[in-house]
CSV table of C-alpha atoms in Angstrom, one decimal:
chain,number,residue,atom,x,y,z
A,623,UNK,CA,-27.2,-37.9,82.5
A,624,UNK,CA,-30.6,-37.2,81.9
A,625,UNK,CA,-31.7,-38.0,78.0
A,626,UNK,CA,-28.3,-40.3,77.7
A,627,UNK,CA,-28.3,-43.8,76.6
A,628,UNK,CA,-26.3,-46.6,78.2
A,629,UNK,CA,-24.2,-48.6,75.7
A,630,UNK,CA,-20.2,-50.5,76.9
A,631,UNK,CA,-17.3,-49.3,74.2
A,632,UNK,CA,-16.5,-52.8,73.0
A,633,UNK,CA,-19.6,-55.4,72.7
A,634,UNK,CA,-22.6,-54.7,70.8
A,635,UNK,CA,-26.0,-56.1,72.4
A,636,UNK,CA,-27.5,-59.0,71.5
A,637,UNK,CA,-24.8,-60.8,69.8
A,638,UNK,CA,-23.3,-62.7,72.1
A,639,UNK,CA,-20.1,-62.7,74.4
A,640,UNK,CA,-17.7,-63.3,71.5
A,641,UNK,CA,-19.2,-60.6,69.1
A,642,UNK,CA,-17.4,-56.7,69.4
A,643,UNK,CA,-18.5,-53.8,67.9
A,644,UNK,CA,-15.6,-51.7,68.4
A,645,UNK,CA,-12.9,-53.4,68.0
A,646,UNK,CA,-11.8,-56.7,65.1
A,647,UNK,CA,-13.0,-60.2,66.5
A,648,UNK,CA,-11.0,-61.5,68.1
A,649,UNK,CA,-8.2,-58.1,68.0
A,650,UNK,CA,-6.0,-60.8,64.2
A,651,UNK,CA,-6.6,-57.0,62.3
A,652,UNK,CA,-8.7,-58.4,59.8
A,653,UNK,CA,-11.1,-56.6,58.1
A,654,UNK,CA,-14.2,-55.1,60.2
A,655,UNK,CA,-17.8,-55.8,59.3
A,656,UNK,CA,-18.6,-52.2,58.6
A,657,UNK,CA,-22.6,-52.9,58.1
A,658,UNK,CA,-22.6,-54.5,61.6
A,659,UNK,CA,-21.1,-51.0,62.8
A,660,UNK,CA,-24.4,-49.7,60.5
A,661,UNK,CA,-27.2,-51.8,61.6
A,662,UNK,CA,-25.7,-51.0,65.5
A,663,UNK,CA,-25.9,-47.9,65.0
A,664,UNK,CA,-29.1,-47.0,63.3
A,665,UNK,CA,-30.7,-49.8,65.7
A,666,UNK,CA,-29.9,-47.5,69.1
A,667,UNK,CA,-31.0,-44.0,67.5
A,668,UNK,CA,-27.7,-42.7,65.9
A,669,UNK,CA,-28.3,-41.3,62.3
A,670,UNK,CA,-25.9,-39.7,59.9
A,671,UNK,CA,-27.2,-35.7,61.1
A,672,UNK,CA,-27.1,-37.1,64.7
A,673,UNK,CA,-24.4,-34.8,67.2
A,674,UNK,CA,-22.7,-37.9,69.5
A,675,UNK,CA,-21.7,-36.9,73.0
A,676,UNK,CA,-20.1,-39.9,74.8
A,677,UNK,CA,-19.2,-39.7,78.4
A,678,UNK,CA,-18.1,-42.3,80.9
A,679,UNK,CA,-16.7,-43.3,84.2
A,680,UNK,CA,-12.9,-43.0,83.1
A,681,UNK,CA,-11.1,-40.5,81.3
A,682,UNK,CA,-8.8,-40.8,78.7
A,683,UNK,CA,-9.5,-44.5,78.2
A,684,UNK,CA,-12.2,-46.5,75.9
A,685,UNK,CA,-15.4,-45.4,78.0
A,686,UNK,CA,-15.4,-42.0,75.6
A,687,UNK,CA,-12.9,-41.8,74.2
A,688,UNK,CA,-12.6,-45.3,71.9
A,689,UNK,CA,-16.1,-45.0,71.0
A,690,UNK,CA,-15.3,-41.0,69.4
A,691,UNK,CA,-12.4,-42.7,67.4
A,692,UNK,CA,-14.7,-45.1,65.7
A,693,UNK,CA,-17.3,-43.1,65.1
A,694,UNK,CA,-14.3,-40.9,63.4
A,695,UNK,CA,-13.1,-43.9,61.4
A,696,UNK,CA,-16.6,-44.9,60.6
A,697,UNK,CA,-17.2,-41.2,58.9
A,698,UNK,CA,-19.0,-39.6,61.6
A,699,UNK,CA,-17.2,-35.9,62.4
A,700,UNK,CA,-19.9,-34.8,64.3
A,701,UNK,CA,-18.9,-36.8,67.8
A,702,UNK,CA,-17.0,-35.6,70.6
A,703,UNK,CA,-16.5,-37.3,74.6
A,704,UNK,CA,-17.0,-35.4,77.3
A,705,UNK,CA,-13.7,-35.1,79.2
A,706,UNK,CA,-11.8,-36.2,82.3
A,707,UNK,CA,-14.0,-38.9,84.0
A,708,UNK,CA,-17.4,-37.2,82.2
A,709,UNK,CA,-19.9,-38.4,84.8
A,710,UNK,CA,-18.1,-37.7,87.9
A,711,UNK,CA,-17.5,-33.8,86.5
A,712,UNK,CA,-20.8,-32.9,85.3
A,713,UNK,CA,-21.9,-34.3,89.3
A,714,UNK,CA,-19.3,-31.9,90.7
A,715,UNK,CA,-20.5,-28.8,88.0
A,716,UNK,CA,-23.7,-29.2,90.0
A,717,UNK,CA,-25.9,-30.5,87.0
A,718,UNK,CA,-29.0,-33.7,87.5
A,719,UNK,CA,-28.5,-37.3,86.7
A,720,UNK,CA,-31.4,-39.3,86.0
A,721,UNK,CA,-32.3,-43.1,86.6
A,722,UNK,CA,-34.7,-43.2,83.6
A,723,UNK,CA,-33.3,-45.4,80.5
A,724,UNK,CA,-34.1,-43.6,77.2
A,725,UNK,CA,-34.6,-45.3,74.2
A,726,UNK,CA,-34.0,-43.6,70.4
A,727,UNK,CA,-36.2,-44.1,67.6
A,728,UNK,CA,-34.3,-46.3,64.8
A,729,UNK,CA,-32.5,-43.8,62.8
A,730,UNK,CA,-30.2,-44.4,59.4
A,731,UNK,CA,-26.4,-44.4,59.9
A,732,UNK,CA,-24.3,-44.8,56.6
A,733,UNK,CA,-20.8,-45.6,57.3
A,734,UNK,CA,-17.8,-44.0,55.3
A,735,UNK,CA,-14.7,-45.7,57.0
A,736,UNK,CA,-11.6,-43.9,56.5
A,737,UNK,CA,-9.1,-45.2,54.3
A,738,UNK,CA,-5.1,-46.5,55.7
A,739,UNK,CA,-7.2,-46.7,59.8
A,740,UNK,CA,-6.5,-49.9,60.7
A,741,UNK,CA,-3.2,-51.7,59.9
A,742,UNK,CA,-2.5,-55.2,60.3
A,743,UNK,CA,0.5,-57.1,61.9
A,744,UNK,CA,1.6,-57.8,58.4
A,745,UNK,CA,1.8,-54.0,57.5
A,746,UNK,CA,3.4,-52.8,60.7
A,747,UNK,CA,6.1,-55.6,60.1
A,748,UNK,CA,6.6,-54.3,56.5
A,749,UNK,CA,7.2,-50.7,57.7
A,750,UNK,CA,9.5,-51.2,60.3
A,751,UNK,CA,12.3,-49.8,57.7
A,752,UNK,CA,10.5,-47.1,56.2
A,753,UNK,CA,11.3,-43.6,56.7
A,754,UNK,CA,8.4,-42.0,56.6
A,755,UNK,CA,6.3,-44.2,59.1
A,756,UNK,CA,6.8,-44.0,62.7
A,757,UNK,CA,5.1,-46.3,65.4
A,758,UNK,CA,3.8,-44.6,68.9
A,759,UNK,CA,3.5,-46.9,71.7
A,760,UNK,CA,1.1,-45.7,74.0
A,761,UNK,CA,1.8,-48.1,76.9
A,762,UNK,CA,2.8,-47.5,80.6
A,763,UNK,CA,7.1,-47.8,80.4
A,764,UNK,CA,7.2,-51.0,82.2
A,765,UNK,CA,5.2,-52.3,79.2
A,766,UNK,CA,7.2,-51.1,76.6
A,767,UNK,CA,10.8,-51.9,78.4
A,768,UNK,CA,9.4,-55.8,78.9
A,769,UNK,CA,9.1,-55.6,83.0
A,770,UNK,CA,5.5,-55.9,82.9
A,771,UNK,CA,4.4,-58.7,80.0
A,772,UNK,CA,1.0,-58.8,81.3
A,773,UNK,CA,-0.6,-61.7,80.1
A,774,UNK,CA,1.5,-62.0,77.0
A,775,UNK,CA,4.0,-64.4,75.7
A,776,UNK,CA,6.3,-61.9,75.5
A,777,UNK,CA,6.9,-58.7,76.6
A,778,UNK,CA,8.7,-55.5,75.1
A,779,UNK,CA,8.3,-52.9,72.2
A,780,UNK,CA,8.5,-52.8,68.5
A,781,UNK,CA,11.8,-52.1,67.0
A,782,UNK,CA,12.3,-48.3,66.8
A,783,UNK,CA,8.4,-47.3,68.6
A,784,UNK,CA,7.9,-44.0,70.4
A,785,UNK,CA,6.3,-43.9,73.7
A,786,UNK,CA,4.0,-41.4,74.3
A,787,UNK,CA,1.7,-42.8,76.9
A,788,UNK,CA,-1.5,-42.0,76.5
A,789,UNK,CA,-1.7,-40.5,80.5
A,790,UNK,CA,1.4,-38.0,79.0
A,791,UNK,CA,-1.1,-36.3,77.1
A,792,UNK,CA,-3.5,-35.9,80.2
A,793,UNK,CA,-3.9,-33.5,83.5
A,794,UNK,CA,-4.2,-36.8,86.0
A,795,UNK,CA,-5.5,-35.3,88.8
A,796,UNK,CA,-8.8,-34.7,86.8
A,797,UNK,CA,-7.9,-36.7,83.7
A,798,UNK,CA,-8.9,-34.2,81.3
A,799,UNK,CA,-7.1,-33.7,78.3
A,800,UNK,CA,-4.3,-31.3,77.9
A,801,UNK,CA,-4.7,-27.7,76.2
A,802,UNK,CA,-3.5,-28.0,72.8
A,803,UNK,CA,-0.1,-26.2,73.7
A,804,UNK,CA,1.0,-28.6,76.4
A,805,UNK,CA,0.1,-31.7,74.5
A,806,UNK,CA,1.7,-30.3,71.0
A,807,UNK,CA,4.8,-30.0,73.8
A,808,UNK,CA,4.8,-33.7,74.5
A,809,UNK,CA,5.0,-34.9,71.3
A,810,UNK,CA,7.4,-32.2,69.7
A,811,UNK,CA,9.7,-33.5,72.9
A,812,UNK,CA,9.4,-37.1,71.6
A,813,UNK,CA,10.5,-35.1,68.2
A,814,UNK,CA,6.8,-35.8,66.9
A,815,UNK,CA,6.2,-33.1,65.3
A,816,UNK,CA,3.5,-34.1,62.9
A,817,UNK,CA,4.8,-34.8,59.1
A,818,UNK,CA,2.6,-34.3,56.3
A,819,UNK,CA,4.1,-37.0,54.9
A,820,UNK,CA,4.4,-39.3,57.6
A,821,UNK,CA,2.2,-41.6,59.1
A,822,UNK,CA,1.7,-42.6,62.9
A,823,UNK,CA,0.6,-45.9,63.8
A,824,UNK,CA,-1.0,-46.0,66.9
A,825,UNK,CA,-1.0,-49.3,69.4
A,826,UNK,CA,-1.3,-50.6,73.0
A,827,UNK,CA,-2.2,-53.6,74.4
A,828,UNK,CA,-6.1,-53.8,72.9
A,829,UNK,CA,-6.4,-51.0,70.7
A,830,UNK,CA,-8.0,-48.8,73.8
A,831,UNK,CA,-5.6,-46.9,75.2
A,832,UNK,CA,-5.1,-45.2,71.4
A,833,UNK,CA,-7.8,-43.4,71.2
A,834,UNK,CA,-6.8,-40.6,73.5
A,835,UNK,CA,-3.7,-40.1,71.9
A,836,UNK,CA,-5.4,-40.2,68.1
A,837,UNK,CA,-8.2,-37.7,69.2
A,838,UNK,CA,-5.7,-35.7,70.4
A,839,UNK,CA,-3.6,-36.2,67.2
A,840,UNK,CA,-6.1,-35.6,65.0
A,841,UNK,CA,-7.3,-32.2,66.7
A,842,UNK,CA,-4.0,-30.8,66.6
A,843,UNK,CA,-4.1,-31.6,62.8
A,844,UNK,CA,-2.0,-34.5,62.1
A,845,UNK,CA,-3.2,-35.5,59.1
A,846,UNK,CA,-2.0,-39.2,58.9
A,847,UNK,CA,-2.7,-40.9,61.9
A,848,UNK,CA,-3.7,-44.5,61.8
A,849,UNK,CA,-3.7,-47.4,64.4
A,850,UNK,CA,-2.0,-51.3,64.6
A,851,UNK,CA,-5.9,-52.8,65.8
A,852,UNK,CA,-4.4,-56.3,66.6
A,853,UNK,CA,-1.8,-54.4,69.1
A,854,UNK,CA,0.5,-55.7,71.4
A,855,UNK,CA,-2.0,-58.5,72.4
A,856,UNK,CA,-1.1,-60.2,69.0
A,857,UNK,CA,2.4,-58.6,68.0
A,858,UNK,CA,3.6,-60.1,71.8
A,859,UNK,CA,2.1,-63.6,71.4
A,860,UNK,CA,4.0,-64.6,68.2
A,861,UNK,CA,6.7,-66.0,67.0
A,862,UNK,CA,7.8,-64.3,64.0
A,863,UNK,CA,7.5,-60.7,65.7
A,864,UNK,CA,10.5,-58.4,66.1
A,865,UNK,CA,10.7,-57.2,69.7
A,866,UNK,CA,13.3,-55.1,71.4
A,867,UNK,CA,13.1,-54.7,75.6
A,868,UNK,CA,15.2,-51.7,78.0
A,869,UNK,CA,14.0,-48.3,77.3
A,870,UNK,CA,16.0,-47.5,74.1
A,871,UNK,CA,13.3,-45.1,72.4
A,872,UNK,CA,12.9,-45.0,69.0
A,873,UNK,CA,13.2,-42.7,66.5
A,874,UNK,CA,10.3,-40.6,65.0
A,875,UNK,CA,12.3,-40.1,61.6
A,876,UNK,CA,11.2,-44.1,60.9
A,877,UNK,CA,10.7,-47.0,63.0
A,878,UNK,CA,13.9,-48.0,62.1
A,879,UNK,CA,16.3,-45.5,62.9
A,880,UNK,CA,18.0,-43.0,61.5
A,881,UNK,CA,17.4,-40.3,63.7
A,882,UNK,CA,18.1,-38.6,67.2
């Protein structure tokens, strides 16, 4: 688009293949370097008063939408993704795209993470029996029923997670997002019906997948929504991991049960 800057969702410029910038090194849930998030930022033009738009070329899924969430957890109310597959609509709504990189002026970003965002494998084992947490698997069925492992160790679900993949809460033919009605629908079907005093926890495989379902979570005013960051890419490569496969859901009164 014309005035846009290019930047990928996950790696941050100049720091080498193994550095991310949106997402824990290395996906162990330990704690992110938050003035590396600053520096990034400020470096490429983004300022606390700046308005973020982030498009990409596939909706509902880390080219816009993962960026938004971070920017959320990072403080930063004032961004928003274009939706379905951004650059492919705004071609089709008849308006100009431009071949001409643009490049901000450094700008001042100051970071205000949210509090209880990112949990660790150690949390998410620890609530497992408490009623008012609930874990929301937002992986493709054959993930969360074991048939497709991927590239893990081990494949399967969390004791007593709700699937709500993140393509439920979409209109695929265009991938936009659904109205707030339809969406509220899916997850009052999967008896999600948004707590105050209950918290989600969000995972996937990589902590990408999430951030449709969060945004979404967070616009229809779930108050405590927060994700598992190391995901099924650690939870599913360890040893000491409860994991449950078949298509038993679980309930959203608690991870452990004790519901419908």
């Amino acid at each position: 688009m014309p005035g846009s800057q290019w930047r990928t969702p996950s790696r941050s410029p100049g720091e080498g293949p193994s550095k991310y910038i949106f997402r824990t090194e290395g996906g162990d849930g330990s704690t992110p370097d938050v003035a590396r998030y600053e520096r990034f930022l400020s470096k490429n033009g983004i300022g606390d008063s700046s308005r973020v738009v982030v498009y990409g070329d596939y909706g509902g899924n880390k080219t816009s939408t993962l960026p938004v969430m971070l920017l959320r957890w990072l403080g930063h109310e004032k961004a928003h993704f274009l939706d379905g597959v951004g650059l492919q609509q705004w071609k089709q709504a008849g308006y100009g795209v431009s071949t001409e990189p643009r490049t901000l002026s450094e700008a001042s970003f100051t970071a205000d993470p949210q509090k209880n965002f990112l949990w660790t494998t150690e949390e998410v084992k620890s609530a497992l029996d408490k009623e008012n947490v609930v874990i929301v698997d937002t992986r493709s069925k054959a993930e969360y029923t074991g048939e497709n492992a991927r590239e893990n160790d081990r494949g399967g679900h969390i004791p007593g997670a709700v699937r709500v993949n993140y393509s439920d809460l979409m209109h695929w033919p265009d991938r936009t997002t659904l109205s707030p009605q339809k969406a509220q629908a899916v997850l009052d079907e999967k008896d999600l019906s948004g707590k105050e005093d209950t918290t989600y926890v969000l995972h996937c495989q990589t902590s990408t997948r999430v951030s449709e379902n969060y945004l979404v979570m967070k616009d229809l005013g779930y108050e405590n929504v927060a994700v598992y960051d190391a995901s099924w890419h650690d939870w599913g490569n360890r040893e000491d991991t409860p994991i449950v496969t078949g298509d038993a859901q679980g309930s959203a009164q608690g991870a452990s049960g004790g519901g419908r």
